[in-house]
PDB file of C-alpha atoms in Angstrom:
ATOM      1  CA  MET A   1      22.745  21.059   2.100  1.00 78.00           C
ATOM      2  CA  LEU A   2      19.527  22.931   2.823  1.00 81.00           C
ATOM      3  CA  LEU A   3      20.613  23.724   6.380  1.00 85.00           C
ATOM      4  CA  GLN A   4      24.017  25.024   5.311  1.00 91.00           C
ATOM      5  CA  GLU A   5      23.247  26.717   1.993  1.00 92.00           C
ATOM      6  CA  GLY A   6      19.503  27.373   2.041  1.00 93.00           C
ATOM      7  CA  TYR A   7      17.328  26.725  -0.984  1.00 94.00           C
ATOM      8  CA  ALA A   8      20.288  27.009  -3.361  1.00 95.00           C
ATOM      9  CA  GLY A   9      21.901  24.104  -1.497  1.00 94.00           C
ATOM     10  CA  LEU A  10      18.671  22.128  -1.653  1.00 91.00           C
ATOM     11  CA  ALA A  11      18.552  22.636  -5.417  1.00 94.00           C
ATOM     12  CA  VAL A  12      22.143  21.413  -5.760  1.00 95.00           C
ATOM     13  CA  GLY A  13      21.447  18.365  -3.586  1.00 92.00           C
ATOM     14  CA  LEU A  14      18.339  17.423  -5.553  1.00 92.00           C
ATOM     15  CA  LYS A  15      20.239  17.866  -8.826  1.00 96.00           C
ATOM     16  CA  ILE A  16      22.955  15.514  -7.579  1.00 95.00           C
ATOM     17  CA  LEU A  17      20.342  12.955  -6.519  1.00 91.00           C
ATOM     18  CA  ASN A  18      18.626  13.205  -9.902  1.00 93.00           C
ATOM     19  CA  ASP A  19      21.895  12.856 -11.817  1.00 96.00           C
ATOM     20  CA  MET A  20      22.900   9.819  -9.757  1.00 93.00           C
ATOM     21  CA  ALA A  21      19.527   8.174 -10.397  1.00 90.00           C
ATOM     22  CA  GLU A  22      19.784   8.796 -14.145  1.00 93.00           C
ATOM     23  CA  VAL A  23      23.323   7.440 -14.442  1.00 95.00           C
ATOM     24  CA  HIS A  24      23.241   4.597 -11.905  1.00 94.00           C
ATOM     25  CA  TRP A  25      19.573   3.554 -11.916  1.00 89.00           C
ATOM     26  CA  ASP A  26      20.285  -0.077 -12.836  1.00 89.00           C
ATOM     27  CA  CYS A  27      22.825  -0.656 -10.056  1.00 90.00           C
ATOM     28  CA  MET A  28      21.381   1.475  -7.242  1.00 87.00           C
ATOM     29  CA  PHE A  29      20.198   0.083  -3.904  1.00 87.00           C
ATOM     30  CA  PRO A  30      17.603  -1.235  -3.343  1.00 85.00           C
ATOM     31  CA  PRO A  31      17.640  -3.297  -6.543  1.00 86.00           C
ATOM     32  CA  ALA A  32      15.315  -2.257  -9.370  1.00 82.00           C
ATOM     33  CA  LYS A  33      13.182  -5.354  -8.806  1.00 88.00           C
ATOM     34  CA  ARG A  34      12.330  -3.887  -5.367  1.00 91.00           C
ATOM     35  CA  MET A  35      10.770  -0.772  -6.887  1.00 90.00           C
ATOM     36  CA  ARG A  36       8.468  -0.168  -3.910  1.00 93.00           C
ATOM     37  CA  ALA A  37      11.517   0.093  -1.640  1.00 90.00           C
ATOM     38  CA  ARG A  38      13.088   2.626  -3.995  1.00 88.00           C
ATOM     39  CA  GLN A  39       9.865   4.584  -4.106  1.00 91.00           C
ATOM     40  CA  THR A  40       9.687   4.603  -0.315  1.00 92.00           C
ATOM     41  CA  ALA A  41      13.131   6.215  -0.121  1.00 87.00           C
ATOM     42  CA  TYR A  42      12.041   9.060  -2.398  1.00 88.00           C
ATOM     43  CA  VAL A  43       8.753   9.488  -0.516  1.00 92.00           C
ATOM     44  CA  TRP A  44      10.705   9.711   2.743  1.00 92.00           C
ATOM     45  CA  LEU A  45      12.898  12.438   1.270  1.00 86.00           C
ATOM     46  CA  ALA A  46       9.925  14.372  -0.092  1.00 88.00           C
ATOM     47  CA  GLU A  47       8.221  14.359   3.302  1.00 89.00           C
ATOM     48  CA  LYS A  48      11.233  15.956   4.983  1.00 79.00           C
TER      49      LYS A  48
END
C-alpha cells in the first residue's frame, strides 16, 4: 500500500495488520507457541 498510496497507505496497512493481530492472535500462523517465528515476521516487516 505504501507504493500505491504513500505514507497514508502505509498507515492503513499497518492498522489492518494491527487489527488482525488483536482479533485473531490465538489462531494466527505461525502458532502462538512458536512466538519466535511470529516475532521474526514482524521484524522482517519492520526492516523493509
